[in-house]
Amino acid sequence: MKSVQQEVDERSNLTGTNKFELLLFRLGGDASGEHSELFGINVFKIREIVAMPTITKVAGAPDHVLGVVNLRGQIIQVLDLPGIAGVTPKTGLNIMLVTEFARTTQAFAVESVEEIVRLDWTQVMSAEKSAGSGMVTSIARLEAVDGQPARLAQVLDVETILRNLNPESETENIEQAVGAKMKLKPGAVILAADDSVVARALIEQGLDAMGLPFVMTKSGKECWEQLNHIAAAAEAEGKTVHDKVALVLTDLEMPEMDGFTLTRNIKSNARFGNMPVVIHSSLSGTTNEEHVKNVRADAYVAKFSAEDLSRTLRTLLRQ
């Protein structure tokens, strides 16, 4: 346990090079706990890993909420991740992953923690067409090492899991939160990128409420290709890409190309250098904020606040 925790602490400072650290763990398998699959979560979201403490059950708690724990004076909700995934742990819920993102702290109970692996985002493929539940956002391909065969790990979309468990968090009056409608020059759009189905839906609702036309993409790679395509079309019309794209709004964690790499590509290319880029992510903390500055993004907005996003877009679009 201690060695895994040390790896989390040491590697959470990984800079944006289209690489990331994935914490691998197991939840369980069939009714007998067999056929246990490998799951993963971005190390950036892990605050700490602890042996399962005593949990206090909360009266009337929703399904799959085990209760709360007191961790150094902070009361944290603990979620039954195997139960949510529909699998059975063979040895029990032994480990608690304390996560911190989207301005919230929560813990996930898991059966066991395996290791931390460093991957390139090109090794991660979208699972949208193969994972109907929306719980799994992508599939990571782990290469064979030290006699261990190649493996696949399912990268969980923890934002979707939390939204499904707490649907009341979506009751925000978006129209009221974003204020008056904004206007772009005729023909211009917001180009957005996010690999999460839930996140895309929330972004689309927010941009619609703001009156902003948009083009939505599902990865940094797709967004980068779309931006180049739009730029070429604009030049063919005797215009610039800035006549067609007012701003790029991107998530950080995405298969094939992450938001750090996308932003760096935009800012280092003379064709797009002045293009405003807003990073919209559930990853938080001073380390990530420093990375945002290093890639020269124009702003960072934590998910999911329509009001904060609206305020930021108004500033950058001068409205």
mmCIF file of C-alpha atoms in Angstrom:
data_model
loop_
_atom_site.group_PDB
_atom_site.id
_atom_site.type_symbol
_atom_site.label_atom_id
_atom_site.label_comp_id
_atom_site.label_asym_id
_atom_site.label_seq_id
_atom_site.Cartn_x
_atom_site.Cartn_y
_atom_site.Cartn_z
ATOM 1 C CA MET A 1 0.000 0.000 0.000
ATOM 2 C CA LYS A 2 2.689 2.485 0.962
ATOM 3 C CA SER A 3 4.612 2.029 -2.280
ATOM 4 C CA VAL A 4 1.499 2.618 -4.378
ATOM 5 C CA GLN A 5 0.691 5.767 -2.405
ATOM 6 C CA GLN A 6 4.247 7.018 -2.899
ATOM 7 C CA GLU A 7 3.916 6.498 -6.640
ATOM 8 C CA VAL A 8 0.720 8.574 -6.662
ATOM 9 C CA ASP A 9 2.488 11.416 -4.838
ATOM 10 C CA GLU A 10 5.634 11.309 -6.964
ATOM 11 C CA ARG A 11 4.034 10.928 -10.366
ATOM 12 C CA SER A 12 1.127 13.340 -9.985
ATOM 13 C CA ASN A 13 3.518 16.055 -11.208
ATOM 14 C CA LEU A 14 3.729 14.521 -14.687
ATOM 15 C CA THR A 15 3.824 17.340 -17.221
ATOM 16 C CA GLY A 16 1.565 17.505 -20.241
ATOM 17 C CA THR A 17 3.365 15.527 -22.955
ATOM 18 C CA ASN A 18 0.321 13.600 -24.179
ATOM 19 C CA LYS A 19 1.176 11.086 -21.466
ATOM 20 C CA PHE A 20 -0.588 10.331 -18.215
ATOM 21 C CA GLU A 21 -0.498 7.986 -15.261
ATOM 22 C CA LEU A 22 -3.234 5.385 -14.850
ATOM 23 C CA LEU A 23 -3.899 3.725 -11.490
ATOM 24 C CA LEU A 24 -4.997 0.146 -12.154
ATOM 25 C CA PHE A 25 -7.378 -1.655 -9.810
ATOM 26 C CA ARG A 26 -9.886 -4.488 -9.693
ATOM 27 C CA LEU A 27 -13.499 -4.478 -8.583
ATOM 28 C CA GLY A 28 -14.479 -8.137 -8.783
ATOM 29 C CA GLY A 29 -16.095 -10.451 -11.269
ATOM 30 C CA ASP A 30 -19.157 -12.638 -11.668
ATOM 31 C CA ALA A 31 -21.266 -13.885 -8.751
ATOM 32 C CA SER A 32 -18.291 -15.960 -7.590
ATOM 33 C CA GLY A 33 -15.864 -13.103 -8.007
ATOM 34 C CA GLU A 34 -14.184 -14.802 -10.982
ATOM 35 C CA HIS A 35 -13.180 -13.229 -14.319
ATOM 36 C CA SER A 36 -12.129 -9.995 -12.617
ATOM 37 C CA GLU A 37 -11.473 -7.253 -15.161
ATOM 38 C CA LEU A 38 -8.914 -4.457 -14.910
ATOM 39 C CA PHE A 39 -10.067 -0.861 -14.416
ATOM 40 C CA GLY A 40 -8.216 2.414 -14.305
ATOM 41 C CA ILE A 41 -8.471 6.020 -13.159
ATOM 42 C CA ASN A 42 -6.190 8.961 -13.919
ATOM 43 C CA VAL A 43 -3.657 9.494 -11.123
ATOM 44 C CA PHE A 44 -4.376 13.236 -11.267
ATOM 45 C CA LYS A 45 -7.762 12.485 -9.715
ATOM 46 C CA ILE A 46 -6.394 10.420 -6.835
ATOM 47 C CA ARG A 47 -5.767 12.279 -3.591
ATOM 48 C CA GLU A 48 -4.770 9.228 -1.603
ATOM 49 C CA ILE A 49 -5.197 5.484 -1.228
ATOM 50 C CA VAL A 50 -6.035 3.959 2.156
ATOM 51 C CA ALA A 51 -7.006 0.610 3.594
ATOM 52 C CA MET A 52 -10.758 0.490 4.053
ATOM 53 C CA PRO A 53 -11.641 2.316 7.321
ATOM 54 C CA THR A 54 -14.802 1.889 9.369
ATOM 55 C CA ILE A 55 -17.764 3.262 7.425
ATOM 56 C CA THR A 56 -20.740 4.948 9.083
ATOM 57 C CA LYS A 57 -23.962 4.071 7.278
ATOM 58 C CA VAL A 58 -26.211 7.042 6.548
ATOM 59 C CA ALA A 59 -29.973 6.602 6.916
ATOM 60 C CA GLY A 60 -31.823 6.896 3.623
ATOM 61 C CA ALA A 61 -28.650 6.935 1.528
ATOM 62 C CA PRO A 62 -29.077 6.183 -2.194
ATOM 63 C CA ASP A 63 -28.196 2.789 -3.619
ATOM 64 C CA HIS A 64 -24.460 2.130 -3.830
ATOM 65 C CA VAL A 65 -23.633 4.784 -1.230
ATOM 66 C CA LEU A 66 -21.966 2.787 1.547
ATOM 67 C CA GLY A 67 -21.948 5.693 3.978
ATOM 68 C CA VAL A 68 -19.333 8.202 5.135
ATOM 69 C CA VAL A 69 -15.896 8.110 6.766
ATOM 70 C CA ASN A 70 -14.059 10.619 8.898
ATOM 71 C CA LEU A 71 -10.669 11.044 7.237
ATOM 72 C CA ARG A 72 -8.517 13.430 9.271
ATOM 73 C CA GLY A 73 -11.465 15.598 10.164
ATOM 74 C CA GLN A 74 -13.115 15.568 6.732
ATOM 75 C CA ILE A 75 -16.397 13.688 6.244
ATOM 76 C CA ILE A 76 -16.239 11.881 2.902
ATOM 77 C CA GLN A 77 -18.940 9.914 1.107
ATOM 78 C CA VAL A 78 -17.917 6.373 0.142
ATOM 79 C CA LEU A 79 -19.345 4.793 -3.017
ATOM 80 C CA ASP A 80 -19.584 1.070 -3.723
ATOM 81 C CA LEU A 81 -17.815 0.985 -7.090
ATOM 82 C CA PRO A 82 -18.170 -2.799 -7.610
ATOM 83 C CA GLY A 83 -21.898 -2.475 -6.914
ATOM 84 C CA ILE A 84 -22.172 0.370 -9.412
ATOM 85 C CA ALA A 85 -20.296 -1.711 -12.010
ATOM 86 C CA GLY A 86 -22.461 -4.762 -11.295
ATOM 87 C CA VAL A 87 -19.646 -7.068 -10.195
ATOM 88 C CA THR A 88 -18.871 -9.026 -7.008
ATOM 89 C CA PRO A 89 -15.577 -8.637 -5.119
ATOM 90 C CA LYS A 90 -14.160 -12.048 -4.180
ATOM 91 C CA THR A 91 -12.168 -10.834 -1.174
ATOM 92 C CA GLY A 92 -14.334 -7.869 -0.179
ATOM 93 C CA LEU A 93 -14.038 -4.097 -0.334
ATOM 94 C CA ASN A 94 -10.475 -3.726 0.885
ATOM 95 C CA ILE A 95 -9.232 -0.411 -0.498
ATOM 96 C CA MET A 96 -10.606 3.128 -0.577
ATOM 97 C CA LEU A 97 -9.594 5.481 -3.372
ATOM 98 C CA VAL A 98 -10.060 9.085 -2.267
ATOM 99 C CA THR A 99 -10.625 11.238 -5.348
ATOM 100 C CA GLU A 100 -10.637 14.964 -5.781
ATOM 101 C CA PHE A 101 -11.999 16.638 -8.876
ATOM 102 C CA ALA A 102 -14.714 19.019 -10.045
ATOM 103 C CA ARG A 103 -14.415 20.800 -6.677
ATOM 104 C CA THR A 104 -15.589 17.731 -4.785
ATOM 105 C CA THR A 105 -14.007 14.997 -2.688
ATOM 106 C CA GLN A 106 -15.418 11.475 -2.584
ATOM 107 C CA ALA A 107 -14.145 7.953 -2.075
ATOM 108 C CA PHE A 108 -14.612 4.791 -4.100
ATOM 109 C CA ALA A 109 -14.448 1.350 -2.495
ATOM 110 C CA VAL A 110 -12.565 -1.207 -4.621
ATOM 111 C CA GLU A 111 -11.343 -4.756 -4.125
ATOM 112 C CA SER A 112 -7.640 -4.299 -4.859
ATOM 113 C CA VAL A 113 -5.068 -1.916 -6.307
ATOM 114 C CA GLU A 114 -2.592 -3.312 -8.849
ATOM 115 C CA GLU A 115 -0.052 -0.740 -10.056
ATOM 116 C CA ILE A 116 0.451 2.588 -11.760
ATOM 117 C CA VAL A 117 1.378 2.620 -15.457
ATOM 118 C CA ARG A 118 2.510 5.482 -17.638
ATOM 119 C CA LEU A 119 0.726 5.611 -20.967
ATOM 120 C CA ASP A 120 0.576 7.780 -24.023
ATOM 121 C CA TRP A 121 -2.933 8.963 -24.875
ATOM 122 C CA THR A 122 -2.470 7.339 -28.297
ATOM 123 C CA GLN A 123 -2.713 4.003 -26.439
ATOM 124 C CA VAL A 124 -6.212 4.937 -25.276
ATOM 125 C CA MET A 125 -9.193 4.420 -27.544
ATOM 126 C CA SER A 126 -12.713 5.722 -27.098
ATOM 127 C CA ALA A 127 -15.146 3.148 -25.702
ATOM 128 C CA GLU A 128 -18.270 5.054 -26.665
ATOM 129 C CA LYS A 129 -19.359 2.551 -29.314
ATOM 130 C CA SER A 130 -18.600 -0.489 -27.174
ATOM 131 C CA ALA A 131 -19.698 0.633 -23.692
ATOM 132 C CA GLY A 132 -23.395 1.366 -23.619
ATOM 133 C CA SER A 133 -23.622 2.259 -19.925
ATOM 134 C CA GLY A 134 -21.495 5.382 -20.240
ATOM 135 C CA MET A 135 -19.471 4.296 -17.187
ATOM 136 C CA VAL A 136 -16.418 3.480 -19.281
ATOM 137 C CA THR A 137 -15.111 6.407 -21.281
ATOM 138 C CA SER A 138 -12.177 4.647 -22.954
ATOM 139 C CA ILE A 139 -10.092 1.476 -23.196
ATOM 140 C CA ALA A 140 -6.358 1.589 -22.459
ATOM 141 C CA ARG A 141 -4.066 -0.871 -24.238
ATOM 142 C CA LEU A 142 -1.306 -2.028 -21.897
ATOM 143 C CA GLU A 143 1.749 -3.464 -23.606
ATOM 144 C CA ALA A 144 3.328 -6.739 -22.569
ATOM 145 C CA VAL A 145 6.134 -6.166 -20.038
ATOM 146 C CA ASP A 146 8.291 -8.385 -17.807
ATOM 147 C CA GLY A 147 6.651 -11.562 -19.027
ATOM 148 C CA GLN A 148 3.176 -10.185 -18.420
ATOM 149 C CA PRO A 149 0.873 -10.416 -21.467
ATOM 150 C CA ALA A 150 -0.707 -7.396 -23.126
ATOM 151 C CA ARG A 151 -3.851 -6.315 -21.303
ATOM 152 C CA LEU A 152 -6.820 -4.007 -21.645
ATOM 153 C CA ALA A 153 -7.958 -1.659 -18.875
ATOM 154 C CA GLN A 154 -11.324 0.059 -18.765
ATOM 155 C CA VAL A 155 -10.952 3.746 -17.902
ATOM 156 C CA LEU A 156 -13.917 4.771 -15.787
ATOM 157 C CA ASP A 157 -15.846 7.975 -16.424
ATOM 158 C CA VAL A 158 -16.202 8.931 -12.779
ATOM 159 C CA GLU A 159 -18.019 12.157 -13.670
ATOM 160 C CA THR A 160 -20.785 10.147 -15.318
ATOM 161 C CA ILE A 161 -20.937 7.800 -12.318
ATOM 162 C CA LEU A 162 -21.370 10.720 -9.919
ATOM 163 C CA ARG A 163 -23.961 12.414 -12.144
ATOM 164 C CA ASN A 164 -25.973 9.216 -12.342
ATOM 165 C CA LEU A 165 -25.917 8.856 -8.565
ATOM 166 C CA ASN A 166 -26.734 12.514 -7.926
ATOM 167 C CA PRO A 167 -29.085 13.625 -10.731
ATOM 168 C CA GLU A 168 -30.336 16.536 -8.617
ATOM 169 C CA SER A 169 -27.026 18.270 -9.321
ATOM 170 C CA GLU A 170 -28.289 18.869 -12.866
ATOM 171 C CA THR A 171 -31.279 20.910 -11.780
ATOM 172 C CA GLU A 172 -29.391 24.185 -12.041
ATOM 173 C CA ASN A 173 -31.356 26.808 -13.973
ATOM 174 C CA ILE A 174 -28.886 27.150 -16.823
ATOM 175 C CA GLU A 175 -30.706 30.006 -18.534
ATOM 176 C CA GLN A 176 -30.573 32.057 -15.357
ATOM 177 C CA ALA A 177 -26.999 31.064 -14.568
ATOM 178 C CA VAL A 178 -25.511 32.129 -17.906
ATOM 179 C CA GLY A 179 -27.307 35.481 -18.184
ATOM 180 C CA ALA A 180 -27.978 37.347 -21.414
ATOM 181 C CA LYS A 181 -27.320 35.709 -24.776
ATOM 182 C CA MET A 182 -23.986 36.286 -26.498
ATOM 183 C CA LYS A 183 -23.332 36.866 -30.175
ATOM 184 C CA LEU A 184 -20.479 35.784 -32.407
ATOM 185 C CA LYS A 185 -19.634 37.221 -35.797
ATOM 186 C CA PRO A 186 -21.800 35.594 -38.505
ATOM 187 C CA GLY A 187 -20.428 32.169 -39.466
ATOM 188 C CA ALA A 188 -18.244 31.766 -36.388
ATOM 189 C CA VAL A 189 -18.583 28.936 -33.854
ATOM 190 C CA ILE A 190 -17.160 27.661 -30.594
ATOM 191 C CA LEU A 191 -15.110 24.516 -31.255
ATOM 192 C CA ALA A 192 -15.421 22.165 -28.263
ATOM 193 C CA ALA A 193 -13.814 18.843 -27.335
ATOM 194 C CA ASP A 194 -14.777 16.352 -24.611
ATOM 195 C CA ASP A 195 -14.815 12.555 -24.567
ATOM 196 C CA SER A 196 -17.511 12.168 -21.894
ATOM 197 C CA VAL A 197 -21.100 11.766 -23.057
ATOM 198 C CA VAL A 198 -22.387 13.486 -19.906
ATOM 199 C CA ALA A 199 -19.893 16.341 -20.210
ATOM 200 C CA ARG A 200 -20.753 16.934 -23.865
ATOM 201 C CA ALA A 201 -24.452 17.085 -23.044
ATOM 202 C CA LEU A 202 -23.851 19.631 -20.267
ATOM 203 C CA ILE A 203 -21.560 21.736 -22.459
ATOM 204 C CA GLU A 204 -24.088 21.698 -25.280
ATOM 205 C CA GLN A 205 -26.871 22.768 -22.903
ATOM 206 C CA GLY A 206 -24.699 25.601 -21.598
ATOM 207 C CA LEU A 207 -23.618 26.879 -25.019
ATOM 208 C CA ASP A 208 -27.204 26.691 -26.288
ATOM 209 C CA ALA A 209 -28.353 28.738 -23.288
ATOM 210 C CA MET A 210 -25.636 31.300 -24.033
ATOM 211 C CA GLY A 211 -26.810 31.538 -27.634
ATOM 212 C CA LEU A 212 -23.430 30.386 -28.938
ATOM 213 C CA PRO A 213 -23.263 28.146 -32.035
ATOM 214 C CA PHE A 214 -20.760 25.327 -31.646
ATOM 215 C CA VAL A 215 -19.124 22.291 -33.200
ATOM 216 C CA MET A 216 -18.625 19.422 -30.730
ATOM 217 C CA THR A 217 -15.801 16.884 -31.065
ATOM 218 C CA LYS A 218 -14.995 13.795 -28.968
ATOM 219 C CA SER A 219 -11.213 13.991 -28.571
ATOM 220 C CA GLY A 220 -8.290 16.356 -28.821
ATOM 221 C CA LYS A 221 -7.206 14.641 -32.038
ATOM 222 C CA GLU A 222 -10.622 15.089 -33.622
ATOM 223 C CA CYS A 223 -10.717 18.723 -32.484
ATOM 224 C CA TRP A 224 -7.244 19.411 -33.918
ATOM 225 C CA GLU A 225 -8.208 17.829 -37.242
ATOM 226 C CA GLN A 226 -11.477 19.785 -37.313
ATOM 227 C CA LEU A 227 -9.656 23.045 -36.596
ATOM 228 C CA ASN A 228 -7.239 22.448 -39.470
ATOM 229 C CA HIS A 229 -10.120 21.514 -41.770
ATOM 230 C CA ILE A 230 -11.989 24.707 -40.867
ATOM 231 C CA ALA A 231 -8.833 26.767 -41.374
ATOM 232 C CA ALA A 232 -8.288 25.296 -44.852
ATOM 233 C CA ALA A 233 -11.923 25.967 -45.799
ATOM 234 C CA ALA A 234 -11.659 29.548 -44.531
ATOM 235 C CA GLU A 235 -8.487 30.187 -46.530
ATOM 236 C CA ALA A 236 -10.173 28.836 -49.653
ATOM 237 C CA GLU A 237 -12.819 31.523 -49.109
ATOM 238 C CA GLY A 238 -10.188 34.231 -48.658
ATOM 239 C CA LYS A 239 -10.825 34.365 -44.908
ATOM 240 C CA THR A 240 -8.898 33.317 -41.788
ATOM 241 C CA VAL A 241 -9.693 30.618 -39.249
ATOM 242 C CA HIS A 242 -10.603 33.385 -36.799
ATOM 243 C CA ASP A 243 -13.572 34.240 -39.019
ATOM 244 C CA LYS A 244 -14.833 30.689 -38.503
ATOM 245 C CA VAL A 245 -13.756 29.749 -34.952
ATOM 246 C CA ALA A 246 -14.133 32.268 -32.144
ATOM 247 C CA LEU A 247 -12.702 30.073 -29.380
ATOM 248 C CA VAL A 248 -11.654 26.500 -28.549
ATOM 249 C CA LEU A 249 -13.096 24.873 -25.423
ATOM 250 C CA THR A 250 -11.342 21.663 -24.429
ATOM 251 C CA ASP A 251 -11.292 18.989 -21.769
ATOM 252 C CA LEU A 252 -7.920 17.656 -20.547
ATOM 253 C CA GLU A 253 -8.422 13.877 -20.346
ATOM 254 C CA MET A 254 -9.173 12.558 -23.817
ATOM 255 C CA PRO A 255 -8.141 9.495 -25.845
ATOM 256 C CA GLU A 256 -5.564 9.836 -28.621
ATOM 257 C CA MET A 257 -4.649 13.461 -27.796
ATOM 258 C CA ASP A 258 -5.159 15.207 -24.474
ATOM 259 C CA GLY A 259 -6.146 18.824 -23.928
ATOM 260 C CA PHE A 260 -2.619 19.877 -22.958
ATOM 261 C CA THR A 261 -1.253 18.659 -26.292
ATOM 262 C CA LEU A 262 -4.155 20.160 -28.229
ATOM 263 C CA THR A 263 -3.608 23.545 -26.580
ATOM 264 C CA ARG A 264 0.142 23.404 -27.165
ATOM 265 C CA ASN A 265 -0.430 22.563 -30.846
ATOM 266 C CA ILE A 266 -2.765 25.527 -31.260
ATOM 267 C CA LYS A 267 -0.580 28.030 -29.425
ATOM 268 C CA SER A 268 2.656 26.967 -31.169
ATOM 269 C CA ASN A 269 1.198 27.167 -34.681
ATOM 270 C CA ALA A 270 1.333 30.601 -36.341
ATOM 271 C CA ARG A 271 -1.910 29.786 -38.121
ATOM 272 C CA PHE A 272 -3.765 29.586 -34.790
ATOM 273 C CA GLY A 273 -1.442 31.311 -32.298
ATOM 274 C CA ASN A 274 -3.924 33.972 -31.194
ATOM 275 C CA MET A 275 -6.849 31.560 -30.999
ATOM 276 C CA PRO A 276 -8.381 31.763 -27.491
ATOM 277 C CA VAL A 277 -8.307 28.388 -25.726
ATOM 278 C CA VAL A 278 -10.290 27.609 -22.568
ATOM 279 C CA ILE A 279 -9.528 24.417 -20.683
ATOM 280 C CA HIS A 280 -12.699 23.013 -19.121
ATOM 281 C CA SER A 281 -11.821 20.134 -16.854
ATOM 282 C CA SER A 282 -12.701 18.250 -13.696
ATOM 283 C CA LEU A 283 -8.985 17.949 -12.893
ATOM 284 C CA SER A 284 -8.090 20.473 -10.225
ATOM 285 C CA GLY A 285 -5.185 21.489 -8.004
ATOM 286 C CA THR A 286 -2.163 23.748 -8.295
ATOM 287 C CA THR A 287 -0.200 21.234 -10.387
ATOM 288 C CA ASN A 288 -2.799 21.176 -13.148
ATOM 289 C CA GLU A 289 -3.236 24.947 -12.986
ATOM 290 C CA GLU A 290 0.514 25.316 -13.521
ATOM 291 C CA HIS A 291 0.349 22.990 -16.519
ATOM 292 C CA VAL A 292 -2.476 25.119 -17.943
ATOM 293 C CA LYS A 293 -0.219 28.171 -17.740
ATOM 294 C CA ASN A 294 2.692 26.308 -19.305
ATOM 295 C CA VAL A 295 0.717 25.448 -22.440
ATOM 296 C CA ARG A 296 -0.483 29.082 -22.625
ATOM 297 C CA ALA A 297 -4.206 28.401 -22.345
ATOM 298 C CA ASP A 298 -6.180 31.621 -21.956
ATOM 299 C CA ALA A 299 -8.336 30.370 -19.084
ATOM 300 C CA TYR A 300 -9.219 27.376 -16.940
ATOM 301 C CA VAL A 301 -12.788 26.612 -15.866
ATOM 302 C CA ALA A 302 -13.609 23.754 -13.494
ATOM 303 C CA LYS A 303 -16.516 21.481 -14.439
ATOM 304 C CA PHE A 304 -19.474 21.803 -14.224
ATOM 305 C CA SER A 305 -20.540 25.389 -13.609
ATOM 306 C CA ALA A 306 -22.486 27.049 -16.399
ATOM 307 C CA GLU A 307 -22.135 30.371 -14.575
ATOM 308 C CA ASP A 308 -18.331 30.189 -14.408
ATOM 309 C CA LEU A 309 -18.098 29.059 -18.017
ATOM 310 C CA SER A 310 -20.355 31.889 -19.157
ATOM 311 C CA ARG A 311 -18.337 34.463 -17.212
ATOM 312 C CA THR A 312 -15.082 33.240 -18.738
ATOM 313 C CA LEU A 313 -16.415 33.142 -22.290
ATOM 314 C CA ARG A 314 -17.836 36.659 -21.948
ATOM 315 C CA THR A 315 -14.429 37.947 -20.891
ATOM 316 C CA LEU A 316 -12.546 36.286 -23.747
ATOM 317 C CA LEU A 317 -15.196 37.109 -26.347
ATOM 318 C CA ARG A 318 -15.422 40.669 -24.984
ATOM 319 C CA GLN A 319 -19.181 40.544 -24.385
#
